[in-house]
XYZ file of C-alpha atoms in Angstrom:
443
model
C 8.682 25.558 9.343
C 7.499 23.468 6.419
C 5.458 20.371 7.216
C 7.780 18.417 4.961
C 10.644 18.995 7.367
C 8.993 18.558 10.769
C 5.527 17.409 11.704
C 3.292 19.952 13.421
C 0.087 19.326 15.349
C -1.545 22.063 13.255
C -4.548 20.504 11.579
C -4.952 17.707 14.127
C -8.468 17.833 15.632
C -8.447 19.110 19.213
C -9.779 15.802 20.533
C -6.974 13.872 18.817
C -3.955 15.945 19.892
C -3.749 13.951 23.134
C -2.835 10.866 21.068
C 0.205 12.518 19.448
C 3.285 11.808 21.621
C 5.555 14.693 22.615
C 8.537 12.462 23.336
C 9.632 8.862 22.891
C 12.073 6.102 23.773
C 13.410 4.700 20.523
C 15.380 1.503 19.809
C 19.135 1.685 19.396
C 20.596 1.456 15.914
C 17.450 2.655 14.111
C 16.810 5.977 12.399
C 13.691 7.361 10.734
C 12.619 10.118 8.366
C 9.624 11.548 6.569
C 10.026 13.858 3.559
C 7.817 15.562 0.995
C 7.802 14.260 -2.560
C 4.411 15.139 -4.079
C 3.157 11.659 -4.949
C -0.494 12.680 -4.960
C -1.638 15.616 -7.087
C -2.795 18.406 -4.827
C -0.365 17.602 -2.032
C 2.084 20.490 -1.895
C 3.648 20.114 1.531
C 2.747 17.019 3.546
C 5.479 14.372 3.855
C 4.693 11.311 1.757
C 7.898 9.248 1.776
C 8.799 7.463 4.995
C 11.916 5.543 5.902
C 12.942 3.398 8.867
C 16.433 1.944 8.652
C 18.892 0.115 10.889
C 22.662 0.507 11.061
C 23.013 -3.289 11.101
C 21.198 -6.343 9.761
C 17.861 -7.259 11.317
C 15.738 -10.319 11.790
C 12.399 -9.493 10.215
C 8.861 -10.681 9.548
C 5.713 -9.341 7.965
C 2.036 -10.205 7.863
C 0.160 -9.247 4.716
C -3.383 -8.700 3.469
C -5.507 -11.700 2.468
C -7.182 -9.761 -0.339
C -6.768 -11.667 -3.638
C -5.786 -8.438 -5.415
C -2.522 -7.849 -3.621
C -0.561 -4.708 -4.329
C 2.877 -4.818 -5.930
C 4.759 -3.896 -2.716
C 2.998 -6.755 -0.895
C 4.085 -9.259 -3.555
C 7.616 -7.845 -3.665
C 8.106 -7.776 0.113
C 6.703 -11.260 0.680
C 9.104 -12.746 -1.887
C 12.010 -10.796 -0.391
C 11.394 -12.118 3.122
C 11.042 -15.662 1.811
C 14.262 -15.452 -0.176
C 16.151 -14.041 2.807
C 14.602 -16.447 5.344
C 13.678 -13.390 7.450
C 17.354 -12.458 7.963
C 19.596 -9.645 6.758
C 16.932 -6.945 6.380
C 17.786 -3.304 7.025
C 15.057 -0.906 5.967
C 11.391 -0.184 5.282
C 10.547 2.467 2.680
C 6.982 3.718 2.235
C 5.120 6.074 -0.048
C 1.652 7.429 0.662
C -0.803 8.894 -1.835
C -0.678 5.976 -4.275
C -1.199 2.284 -3.426
C 0.691 0.831 -6.410
C -2.080 -1.781 -6.497
C -3.536 -3.470 -9.597
C -0.695 -1.952 -11.635
C 0.614 -5.078 -13.364
C 4.246 -5.855 -14.146
C 5.091 -2.168 -14.152
C 3.962 -1.845 -10.566
C 6.282 -4.667 -9.499
C 9.135 -2.927 -11.281
C 8.332 0.278 -9.406
C 8.350 -1.492 -6.029
C 11.708 -3.053 -6.916
C 13.143 0.354 -7.856
C 12.098 1.799 -4.496
C 13.884 -1.049 -2.739
C 16.985 -0.928 -4.919
C 17.374 2.814 -4.470
C 17.176 2.410 -0.703
C 19.563 -0.557 -0.718
C 22.169 1.373 -2.675
C 22.118 4.278 -0.249
C 22.255 2.200 2.955
C 24.865 -0.118 1.472
C 23.050 -3.422 1.865
C 21.744 -5.443 -1.074
C 18.231 -6.951 -1.041
C 17.446 -5.575 2.404
C 14.451 -3.247 1.996
C 10.759 -3.946 2.609
C 8.470 -1.752 0.496
C 5.018 -0.416 1.385
C 2.586 1.866 -0.434
C -0.817 3.294 0.456
C -3.343 5.474 -1.334
C -5.392 5.314 -4.517
C -5.691 1.903 -6.243
C -5.133 1.343 -9.969
C -2.690 4.120 -10.789
C 1.041 3.836 -11.526
C 3.417 5.519 -9.124
C 5.237 8.697 -10.143
C 8.275 6.519 -9.617
C 10.941 8.976 -10.724
C 9.775 11.492 -8.136
C 9.942 8.822 -5.473
C 13.364 7.413 -6.261
C 14.730 10.959 -6.585
C 13.582 11.727 -3.018
C 14.555 8.484 -1.279
C 18.187 9.669 -0.969
C 16.881 12.794 0.772
C 14.977 10.636 3.264
C 18.113 8.623 3.981
C 20.160 11.811 4.371
C 17.676 13.267 6.869
C 17.087 10.069 8.823
C 17.782 10.470 12.507
C 17.010 8.989 15.909
C 15.201 11.917 17.537
C 11.527 12.023 18.442
C 10.984 14.612 15.695
C 12.477 12.235 13.114
C 10.188 9.385 14.149
C 7.155 11.674 14.234
C 7.907 12.985 10.744
C 8.130 9.385 9.566
C 4.777 8.489 11.150
C 3.175 11.524 9.503
C 4.531 10.542 6.083
C 2.586 7.257 5.939
C -0.782 8.920 6.627
C -3.571 9.277 4.059
C -7.003 10.130 5.503
C -5.612 9.827 9.036
C -6.180 12.909 11.185
C -3.121 12.332 13.378
C 0.174 10.399 13.149
C 0.055 7.148 15.126
C 3.385 6.626 16.882
C 4.298 4.783 20.077
C 7.439 3.678 21.897
C 8.258 1.987 25.188
C 10.944 0.118 27.114
C 10.883 -3.421 28.455
C 13.063 -6.131 29.984
C 13.412 -9.841 29.328
C 13.872 -12.491 32.072
C 17.119 -13.981 30.749
C 18.876 -10.613 30.380
C 18.133 -8.773 33.645
C 19.227 -5.164 33.708
C 19.225 -4.797 29.911
C 16.822 -2.139 28.680
C 15.142 -3.042 25.416
C 13.089 -0.630 23.382
C 10.321 -0.970 20.837
C 8.855 1.706 18.589
C 6.050 1.485 16.100
C 3.928 3.526 13.770
C 0.736 2.689 11.952
C -1.689 4.291 9.566
C -5.299 3.626 8.725
C -8.663 5.271 9.153
C -10.942 3.553 6.638
C -11.210 0.381 4.531
C -10.634 -1.473 7.779
C -11.787 -4.973 8.681
C -10.427 -8.208 10.178
C -7.621 -9.924 8.252
C -6.086 -6.497 8.544
C -7.213 -3.526 6.596
C -5.993 -0.442 4.757
C -3.257 -0.224 7.284
C 0.499 -0.132 7.262
C 2.522 -0.779 10.396
C 6.248 -0.704 11.087
C 7.544 -2.164 14.347
C 11.216 -1.856 15.312
C 13.030 -3.203 18.354
C 16.633 -3.472 19.516
C 15.970 -6.844 21.190
C 17.997 -9.806 19.812
C 15.447 -12.089 18.122
C 16.335 -15.074 15.948
C 14.908 -14.911 12.395
C 13.298 -18.325 12.777
C 10.790 -17.181 15.401
C 9.887 -13.703 14.145
C 6.953 -14.810 11.990
C 5.208 -16.718 14.775
C 5.749 -13.842 17.201
C 4.288 -11.329 14.791
C 1.350 -13.441 13.633
C 0.188 -14.071 17.180
C 0.459 -10.389 18.000
C -1.446 -9.374 14.854
C -4.274 -11.834 15.539
C -4.942 -10.159 18.887
C -4.522 -6.608 17.626
C -4.746 -5.576 13.972
C -7.017 -8.528 13.190
C -9.362 -7.473 15.995
C -10.345 -4.029 14.705
C -12.770 -2.743 12.121
C -14.008 0.587 10.816
C -16.152 -0.219 7.793
C -15.774 -3.882 6.816
C -13.516 -3.495 3.776
C -10.161 -5.271 3.522
C -7.538 -3.480 1.438
C -5.029 -4.617 -1.166
C -1.975 -3.249 0.654
C -2.166 -4.233 4.321
C 1.249 -4.913 5.800
C 2.581 -5.184 9.341
C 6.374 -5.511 9.434
C 8.744 -6.192 12.322
C 12.481 -5.445 12.382
C 14.736 -6.565 15.263
C 18.412 -5.571 15.151
C 19.661 -6.795 18.547
C 21.568 -3.545 19.148
C 20.756 -3.523 22.877
C 22.630 -6.791 23.415
C 21.704 -9.524 25.855
C 20.922 -13.178 25.270
C 19.269 -13.815 21.876
C 15.662 -15.018 21.936
C 15.837 -18.131 19.787
C 13.375 -20.673 21.185
C 9.611 -20.620 21.515
C 10.017 -22.540 24.755
C 12.142 -19.927 26.526
C 10.728 -17.539 29.145
C 12.069 -14.691 27.016
C 9.864 -15.770 24.116
C 6.734 -15.696 26.265
C 7.668 -12.326 27.744
C 8.435 -10.910 24.309
C 5.149 -12.229 22.944
C 3.286 -10.367 25.677
C 5.210 -7.148 25.043
C 4.698 -7.305 21.287
C 1.004 -8.189 21.516
C 0.223 -5.464 24.046
C 2.173 -2.917 22.010
C 0.452 -3.881 18.746
C -2.939 -3.781 20.455
C -2.402 -0.241 21.689
C -1.311 0.851 18.205
C -4.330 -0.837 16.618
C -6.667 1.030 18.962
C -5.315 4.318 17.602
C -6.571 3.307 14.168
C -10.095 2.761 15.469
C -9.998 6.057 17.340
C -9.181 7.724 14.037
C -11.860 5.928 12.015
C -13.081 8.078 9.150
C -15.835 10.297 10.539
C -15.919 8.338 13.812
C -17.109 9.917 17.061
C -16.903 6.838 19.332
C -14.387 4.155 20.282
C -16.334 0.955 20.953
C -15.118 -2.234 22.618
C -17.127 -5.347 21.800
C -16.483 -7.978 24.467
C -17.990 -11.451 24.086
C -17.714 -13.745 27.111
C -18.869 -17.196 28.258
C -18.598 -18.599 24.746
C -18.285 -22.300 23.885
C -15.107 -21.506 21.870
C -12.771 -18.601 21.250
C -13.493 -18.854 17.525
C -17.220 -18.408 18.125
C -16.596 -15.473 20.433
C -14.433 -13.832 17.778
C -17.047 -14.319 15.065
C -19.843 -12.903 17.226
C -17.739 -9.893 18.209
C -16.758 -9.243 14.591
C -20.327 -9.472 13.333
C -21.462 -6.883 15.859
C -18.492 -4.639 15.101
C -19.134 -4.830 11.346
C -22.896 -4.252 11.452
C -23.775 -0.897 9.839
C -27.047 -0.896 11.777
C -25.238 -1.243 15.096
C -22.676 1.385 14.110
C -25.242 3.937 12.952
C -27.320 3.392 16.102
C -24.221 4.148 18.182
C -23.639 7.319 16.181
C -27.251 8.334 16.768
C -26.964 7.534 20.513
C -29.806 5.070 20.147
C -29.816 2.134 22.615
C -31.186 -0.161 19.916
C -29.832 -3.400 21.394
C -31.998 -5.465 19.063
C -29.465 -4.719 16.337
C -26.705 -6.161 18.529
C -28.671 -9.370 18.998
C -29.465 -9.525 15.295
C -25.773 -9.385 14.388
C -24.884 -11.982 17.021
C -27.644 -14.237 15.759
C -26.409 -14.381 12.164
C -22.682 -14.393 12.976
C -22.235 -18.178 12.881
C -24.816 -19.447 10.410
C -22.457 -19.520 7.407
C -19.544 -21.148 9.178
C -18.031 -23.915 6.997
C -19.002 -27.433 8.119
C -21.684 -26.224 10.518
C -25.320 -26.762 9.427
C -27.383 -23.586 9.435
C -29.705 -23.094 12.418
C -27.936 -25.859 14.342
C -25.259 -23.820 16.063
C -25.037 -24.680 19.778
C -22.720 -21.760 20.580
C -25.658 -19.321 20.673
C -28.690 -20.089 22.830
C -31.144 -17.156 23.020
C -32.318 -18.152 26.505
C -28.739 -17.901 27.812
C -27.714 -14.668 26.078
C -27.263 -11.366 27.932
C -26.308 -7.901 26.672
C -25.146 -4.820 28.597
C -23.636 -1.390 28.022
C -20.554 -0.856 30.176
C -19.812 2.841 30.816
C -16.179 3.921 30.886
C -16.559 6.246 33.876
C -16.637 3.346 36.332
C -20.369 3.521 37.011
C -22.659 0.488 36.956
C -23.375 -1.384 33.739
C -26.715 -0.913 32.042
C -28.343 -4.301 31.506
C -30.365 -4.572 28.317
C -31.035 -8.311 28.072
C -30.583 -10.945 30.791
C -30.775 -14.630 29.870
C -32.951 -13.872 26.880
C -35.351 -11.650 28.810
C -35.432 -7.904 28.005
C -34.864 -5.425 30.806
C -36.796 -2.216 31.284
C -34.216 0.158 29.868
C -33.596 3.522 31.493
C -33.432 5.526 28.273
C -31.975 8.563 30.019
C -29.157 6.468 31.467
C -28.616 4.816 28.090
C -28.356 8.220 26.433
C -25.786 9.336 29.015
C -23.620 6.292 28.325
C -23.903 6.700 24.556
C -22.802 10.323 24.854
C -19.388 9.115 26.049
C -16.506 8.936 23.600
C -15.608 5.419 24.836
C -18.150 2.631 25.254
C -18.146 -1.123 25.843
C -20.791 -3.567 24.670
C -20.742 -6.761 26.720
C -22.341 -9.903 25.288
C -22.500 -13.031 27.428
C -23.430 -16.176 25.486
C -23.697 -18.428 28.542
C -22.476 -21.491 26.663
C -18.859 -21.844 27.844
C -15.790 -20.126 29.260
C -14.038 -18.592 26.247
C -13.986 -14.924 25.271
C -12.853 -12.449 22.607
C -12.531 -8.695 22.190
C -12.990 -6.565 19.105
C -12.610 -2.803 18.711
C -14.684 -0.681 16.360
C -16.202 2.774 15.939
C -19.509 4.303 14.942
C -20.501 5.187 11.375
C -21.332 8.820 10.697
C -22.343 11.151 7.881
C -18.719 12.228 7.583
C -17.647 8.713 6.590
C -19.722 9.005 3.411
C -18.389 12.489 2.723
C -14.742 11.454 3.147
C -15.049 8.414 0.910
C -17.333 10.037 -1.629
C -14.563 12.369 -2.749
C -11.464 10.361 -1.804
C -9.796 10.629 -5.207
C -10.556 14.340 -5.596
C-alpha cells in the first residue's frame, strides 16, 4: 500500500510508535484526507496535502505567529477570519514541504488559489483557512497543489485512517504523525456526547509565541463565533506557547479551531456560562496534550523535560523563569549529556528577568538567591533529588542524579520562595542530531 493512500507506522522510531493512535473518536460532520502531491523535490511518496472539511458552516478562530515576516497563508487566513467575523468557515487546506513564506505578492496569490480551489469543490465561498510549512523563500509549485486538492476532497472521509493520513500529510521533520481525539460533555447539555479531534506538526524552530507548528482542532460542539478567539487564545497560552525545542519562532505558526455544532445541544455563547468554563478546560487540556507531542518529537531529542516554577511573586515571572531555563542551550546540552549541572539552571533563572520592560536591571524582587531552591523530580515516583535549598547547595548524589537523567521523562522544579504563583514549560534536550538534521534541511 502506498504511503500516499494510507499512513503506515513504517519509519516511525520504535520509541515513538506508542504515540501514534490506533483508533479515534472523531467529531460529527467533519472529514479529513492526506494525499501525495510532490511539493518538495525528492519526496516521491509521502502525503503532503492535508484537508479537514465540515459538511456545514463552522464558527472558527486562529492564533498566528508573532514573527514580523509572516508567511502568505498566515496573512491570507487572518484577513479571511476578520472579514467573516469568525463565522461561515468550512475547511482547512495545508501543504507541507514549502512554507510559502517571504514570497511576495505571488505567494499571496498562491494561498488564495489554494483556498479558492477548495471552496469551489466544497461548495462554499470564502470558507477555507490555508496553512503551509516547509522551506522559506521559495514559491509553491502551485499548479501541482491545486491539481491535487480535488483528489484530497474526493478521498476525504471520517475514519481513523483518513484522519491519520491527514495528520501525516502536514509533517516535515516530524518522526510521527501527531493526532488525538476524545469525547466530553457540557453541563447545560447533559447526555450529549461532544467530540474533539486535533492534529499538530512541529519538531524544530520551536519557541514561545508558538513555533514552526501547525495545528488543526475540530469539534462538533455548538460554539458561538464571538467567543471562539478568546477560547483558543487562552488554550494556546497554556499549551503551544509553553513549549520550546530550540528557541526559534517561525514565519508560519498557526493554530486553528473549527466548531460545527453537529452534535446539537445548547449553543455556548457566553463567557459567563458554566459551559464556557467547562469547554475552556477541555480545549486547554486537549491542546496541552497535543503540544507535548511536539516536544517529545523535538529534532534529535532524547528527553522530555518539564520545567516547573513555583512560589513565584507573579505568574508572569514564573513563566519567564521557566522559559529561560527551557531555552538555555547550556541546560539542554547538559541534560543530553546526563550531567547534573544545576548551576546552568540557576544561571538561566538569574538572567530571565533582567531585560523586562519597565523593570530596572538588578532590582528584580521576584528572584532572591537566598530563597531559591532547585530539585530534579524523577518520573518513576521515587523521591526528588534536592540540588539547592534556600540558596545553599546540597551534597549531590551523582549516581542518583545519573539514574534520574537516564530517564526519558524528567522534571526540573524551581521554587523562588517569593510568592504563590506558578508556571509550567515543556522542553527537550539538545543533541548532536539536532545539528545534523538542520545542517542539511534543504537537501
